[in-house]
């Protein structure tokens, strides 16, 4: 199975800050990398697919980049409603595997 | 709009069985692969199983192989997860999810989740 290493596991930032989360795959997954957001007590929701494609309706302050084994998720200008845990997920090979998550808190 | 609603959760003793259902609406169910993903209390997401849009393929995470069975009824727009020989470590919120492909691994819509507690 492909292992996904996500970092940091948690972070605290101020409104307006730029936040960056990284995800590393244990082998080349091309661009088969997705990012999900899970707000407290809610189901996950897809934000970005195929490393950089923003889902319809997702604010443009969210972005993704990378290919191969190294990927980055960025929130430009953090907002209070961005309080959530964010997960990367690869789907190059079955089983699909998730990173451990990054809990984003607002200072 | 796409809607996925899980049901069938609850408290069950170790070794017993439980069947989860996921009712789908707002899209052509028979055209999409479907997933089950779970989340143990306070933990991250763990993918559980996938079924292809036409039921031609099914795939499971190793920890549930031989105990869980994913199935679907395209005439009823329903997805199922039959869970047998349940263990304490199966305690989790279970989510069903839609795959925008036939069964590739991307999940673009999720249900609200249903809690399964395995305890004596």
PDB file of C-alpha atoms in Angstrom, chain B residues 11-117:
ATOM      1  CA  UNK B  11     -24.266  -0.567  19.218  1.00  0.00           C
ATOM      2  CA  UNK B  12     -23.395  -4.211  18.595  1.00  0.00           C
ATOM      3  CA  UNK B  13     -21.526  -6.839  20.590  1.00  0.00           C
ATOM      4  CA  UNK B  14     -18.159  -8.159  19.409  1.00  0.00           C
ATOM      5  CA  UNK B  15     -18.547 -11.050  17.006  1.00  0.00           C
ATOM      6  CA  UNK B  16     -21.991  -9.986  15.856  1.00  0.00           C
ATOM      7  CA  UNK B  17     -23.112  -8.553  12.526  1.00  0.00           C
ATOM      8  CA  UNK B  18     -24.524  -5.282  11.252  1.00  0.00           C
ATOM      9  CA  UNK B  19     -25.588  -4.036   7.840  1.00  0.00           C
ATOM     10  CA  UNK B  20     -25.185  -0.408   6.841  1.00  0.00           C
ATOM     11  CA  UNK B  21     -27.185   1.154   4.038  1.00  0.00           C
ATOM     12  CA  UNK B  22     -26.578   4.277   1.999  1.00  0.00           C
ATOM     13  CA  UNK B  23     -29.501   5.789   0.084  1.00  0.00           C
ATOM     14  CA  UNK B  24     -28.426   7.842  -2.924  1.00  0.00           C
ATOM     15  CA  UNK B  25     -30.376  10.524  -4.740  1.00  0.00           C
ATOM     16  CA  UNK B  26     -29.806  13.450  -7.082  1.00  0.00           C
ATOM     17  CA  UNK B  27     -27.639  11.575  -9.570  1.00  0.00           C
ATOM     18  CA  UNK B  28     -27.633   8.494 -11.775  1.00  0.00           C
ATOM     19  CA  UNK B  29     -26.492   6.000  -9.150  1.00  0.00           C
ATOM     20  CA  UNK B  30     -25.747   3.183 -11.591  1.00  0.00           C
ATOM     21  CA  UNK B  31     -23.126   5.310 -13.376  1.00  0.00           C
ATOM     22  CA  UNK B  32     -20.847   5.789 -10.366  1.00  0.00           C
ATOM     23  CA  UNK B  33     -18.502   3.786  -8.246  1.00  0.00           C
ATOM     24  CA  UNK B  34     -19.166   3.939  -4.515  1.00  0.00           C
ATOM     25  CA  UNK B  35     -17.000   3.803  -1.395  1.00  0.00           C
ATOM     26  CA  UNK B  36     -17.165   3.213   2.320  1.00  0.00           C
ATOM     27  CA  UNK B  37     -14.713   5.165   4.476  1.00  0.00           C
ATOM     28  CA  UNK B  38     -14.548   5.070   8.273  1.00  0.00           C
ATOM     29  CA  UNK B  39     -13.192   7.244  11.056  1.00  0.00           C
ATOM     30  CA  UNK B  40     -12.508   5.871  14.515  1.00  0.00           C
ATOM     31  CA  UNK B  41     -13.203   8.279  17.407  1.00  0.00           C
ATOM     32  CA  UNK B  42     -10.633  11.080  17.391  1.00  0.00           C
ATOM     33  CA  UNK B  43      -8.715   9.486  14.537  1.00  0.00           C
ATOM     34  CA  UNK B  44      -8.135  10.069  10.834  1.00  0.00           C
ATOM     35  CA  UNK B  45      -9.886   8.710   7.784  1.00  0.00           C
ATOM     36  CA  UNK B  46      -9.531   5.072   6.758  1.00  0.00           C
ATOM     37  CA  UNK B  47     -10.790   3.849   3.414  1.00  0.00           C
ATOM     38  CA  UNK B  48     -12.736   0.583   3.754  1.00  0.00           C
ATOM     39  CA  UNK B  49     -14.143  -0.633   0.451  1.00  0.00           C
ATOM     40  CA  UNK B  50     -15.070   0.247  -3.116  1.00  0.00           C
ATOM     41  CA  UNK B  51     -17.544  -1.196  -5.583  1.00  0.00           C
ATOM     42  CA  UNK B  52     -17.498  -0.464  -9.277  1.00  0.00           C
ATOM     43  CA  UNK B  53     -20.501   1.230 -10.901  1.00  0.00           C
ATOM     44  CA  UNK B  54     -21.605  -2.055 -12.504  1.00  0.00           C
ATOM     45  CA  UNK B  55     -20.550  -4.297  -9.574  1.00  0.00           C
ATOM     46  CA  UNK B  56     -17.826  -5.802 -11.748  1.00  0.00           C
ATOM     47  CA  UNK B  57     -15.142  -5.212  -9.112  1.00  0.00           C
ATOM     48  CA  UNK B  58     -14.999  -4.925  -5.339  1.00  0.00           C
ATOM     49  CA  UNK B  59     -11.946  -4.142  -3.256  1.00  0.00           C
ATOM     50  CA  UNK B  60     -11.330  -3.997   0.505  1.00  0.00           C
ATOM     51  CA  UNK B  61      -8.770  -2.767   2.970  1.00  0.00           C
ATOM     52  CA  UNK B  62      -6.860  -5.715   4.426  1.00  0.00           C
ATOM     53  CA  UNK B  63      -8.272  -5.279   7.944  1.00  0.00           C
ATOM     54  CA  UNK B  64     -11.847  -6.071   6.817  1.00  0.00           C
ATOM     55  CA  UNK B  65     -11.226  -8.654   4.085  1.00  0.00           C
ATOM     56  CA  UNK B  66     -13.282 -11.775   4.692  1.00  0.00           C
ATOM     57  CA  UNK B  67     -15.484 -10.014   7.253  1.00  0.00           C
ATOM     58  CA  UNK B  68     -17.088  -7.113   5.371  1.00  0.00           C
ATOM     59  CA  UNK B  69     -18.956  -7.221   2.071  1.00  0.00           C
ATOM     60  CA  UNK B  70     -19.800  -4.190  -0.032  1.00  0.00           C
ATOM     61  CA  UNK B  71     -22.768  -4.479  -2.386  1.00  0.00           C
ATOM     62  CA  UNK B  72     -25.211  -2.329  -4.268  1.00  0.00           C
ATOM     63  CA  UNK B  73     -28.721  -2.436  -5.693  1.00  0.00           C
ATOM     64  CA  UNK B  74     -28.831  -0.113  -8.678  1.00  0.00           C
ATOM     65  CA  UNK B  75     -32.597  -0.579  -9.015  1.00  0.00           C
ATOM     66  CA  UNK B  76     -33.053   0.874  -5.518  1.00  0.00           C
ATOM     67  CA  UNK B  77     -30.189   3.427  -5.630  1.00  0.00           C
ATOM     68  CA  UNK B  78     -28.704   1.850  -2.525  1.00  0.00           C
ATOM     69  CA  UNK B  79     -25.251   0.902  -1.320  1.00  0.00           C
ATOM     70  CA  UNK B  80     -24.657  -1.598   1.482  1.00  0.00           C
ATOM     71  CA  UNK B  81     -21.909  -2.713   3.817  1.00  0.00           C
ATOM     72  CA  UNK B  82     -22.453  -6.065   5.491  1.00  0.00           C
ATOM     73  CA  UNK B  83     -20.173  -6.245   8.524  1.00  0.00           C
ATOM     74  CA  UNK B  84     -19.662  -9.639  10.151  1.00  0.00           C
ATOM     75  CA  UNK B  85     -17.459 -10.803  13.033  1.00  0.00           C
ATOM     76  CA  UNK B  86     -17.269  -7.252  14.322  1.00  0.00           C
ATOM     77  CA  UNK B  87     -14.397  -6.233  16.564  1.00  0.00           C
ATOM     78  CA  UNK B  88     -13.883  -3.356  18.970  1.00  0.00           C
ATOM     79  CA  UNK B  89     -11.486  -1.790  16.476  1.00  0.00           C
ATOM     80  CA  UNK B  90     -14.315  -1.509  13.934  1.00  0.00           C
ATOM     81  CA  UNK B  91     -15.905   1.164  16.117  1.00  0.00           C
ATOM     82  CA  UNK B  92     -16.098   4.247  13.928  1.00  0.00           C
ATOM     83  CA  UNK B  93     -18.249   6.656  12.003  1.00  0.00           C
ATOM     84  CA  UNK B  94     -18.848   5.088   8.593  1.00  0.00           C
ATOM     85  CA  UNK B  95     -19.265   7.312   5.551  1.00  0.00           C
ATOM     86  CA  UNK B  96     -20.474   6.348   2.115  1.00  0.00           C
ATOM     87  CA  UNK B  97     -19.033   8.300  -0.766  1.00  0.00           C
ATOM     88  CA  UNK B  98     -19.501   8.715  -4.493  1.00  0.00           C
ATOM     89  CA  UNK B  99     -16.695   8.142  -6.962  1.00  0.00           C
ATOM     90  CA  UNK B 100     -17.058  10.403 -10.020  1.00  0.00           C
ATOM     91  CA  UNK B 101     -15.416   7.682 -12.089  1.00  0.00           C
ATOM     92  CA  UNK B 102     -16.373   4.059 -12.392  1.00  0.00           C
ATOM     93  CA  UNK B 103     -14.321   3.186  -9.331  1.00  0.00           C
ATOM     94  CA  UNK B 104     -11.034   5.036  -9.351  1.00  0.00           C
ATOM     95  CA  UNK B 105     -10.642   6.169  -5.759  1.00  0.00           C
ATOM     96  CA  UNK B 106     -11.671   9.826  -5.782  1.00  0.00           C
ATOM     97  CA  UNK B 107     -14.639  10.697  -3.550  1.00  0.00           C
ATOM     98  CA  UNK B 108     -16.500  13.814  -4.613  1.00  0.00           C
ATOM     99  CA  UNK B 109     -19.579  13.573  -2.374  1.00  0.00           C
ATOM    100  CA  UNK B 110     -19.905  12.147   1.132  1.00  0.00           C
ATOM    101  CA  UNK B 111     -22.798  11.151   3.327  1.00  0.00           C
ATOM    102  CA  UNK B 112     -23.188  12.584   6.827  1.00  0.00           C
ATOM    103  CA  UNK B 113     -21.875   9.406   8.429  1.00  0.00           C
ATOM    104  CA  UNK B 114     -23.301   6.803  10.790  1.00  0.00           C
ATOM    105  CA  UNK B 115     -21.789   5.635  14.068  1.00  0.00           C
ATOM    106  CA  UNK B 116     -21.066   1.973  14.686  1.00  0.00           C
ATOM    107  CA  UNK B 117     -20.028   1.040  18.208  1.00  0.00           C
TER     108      UNK B 117
END
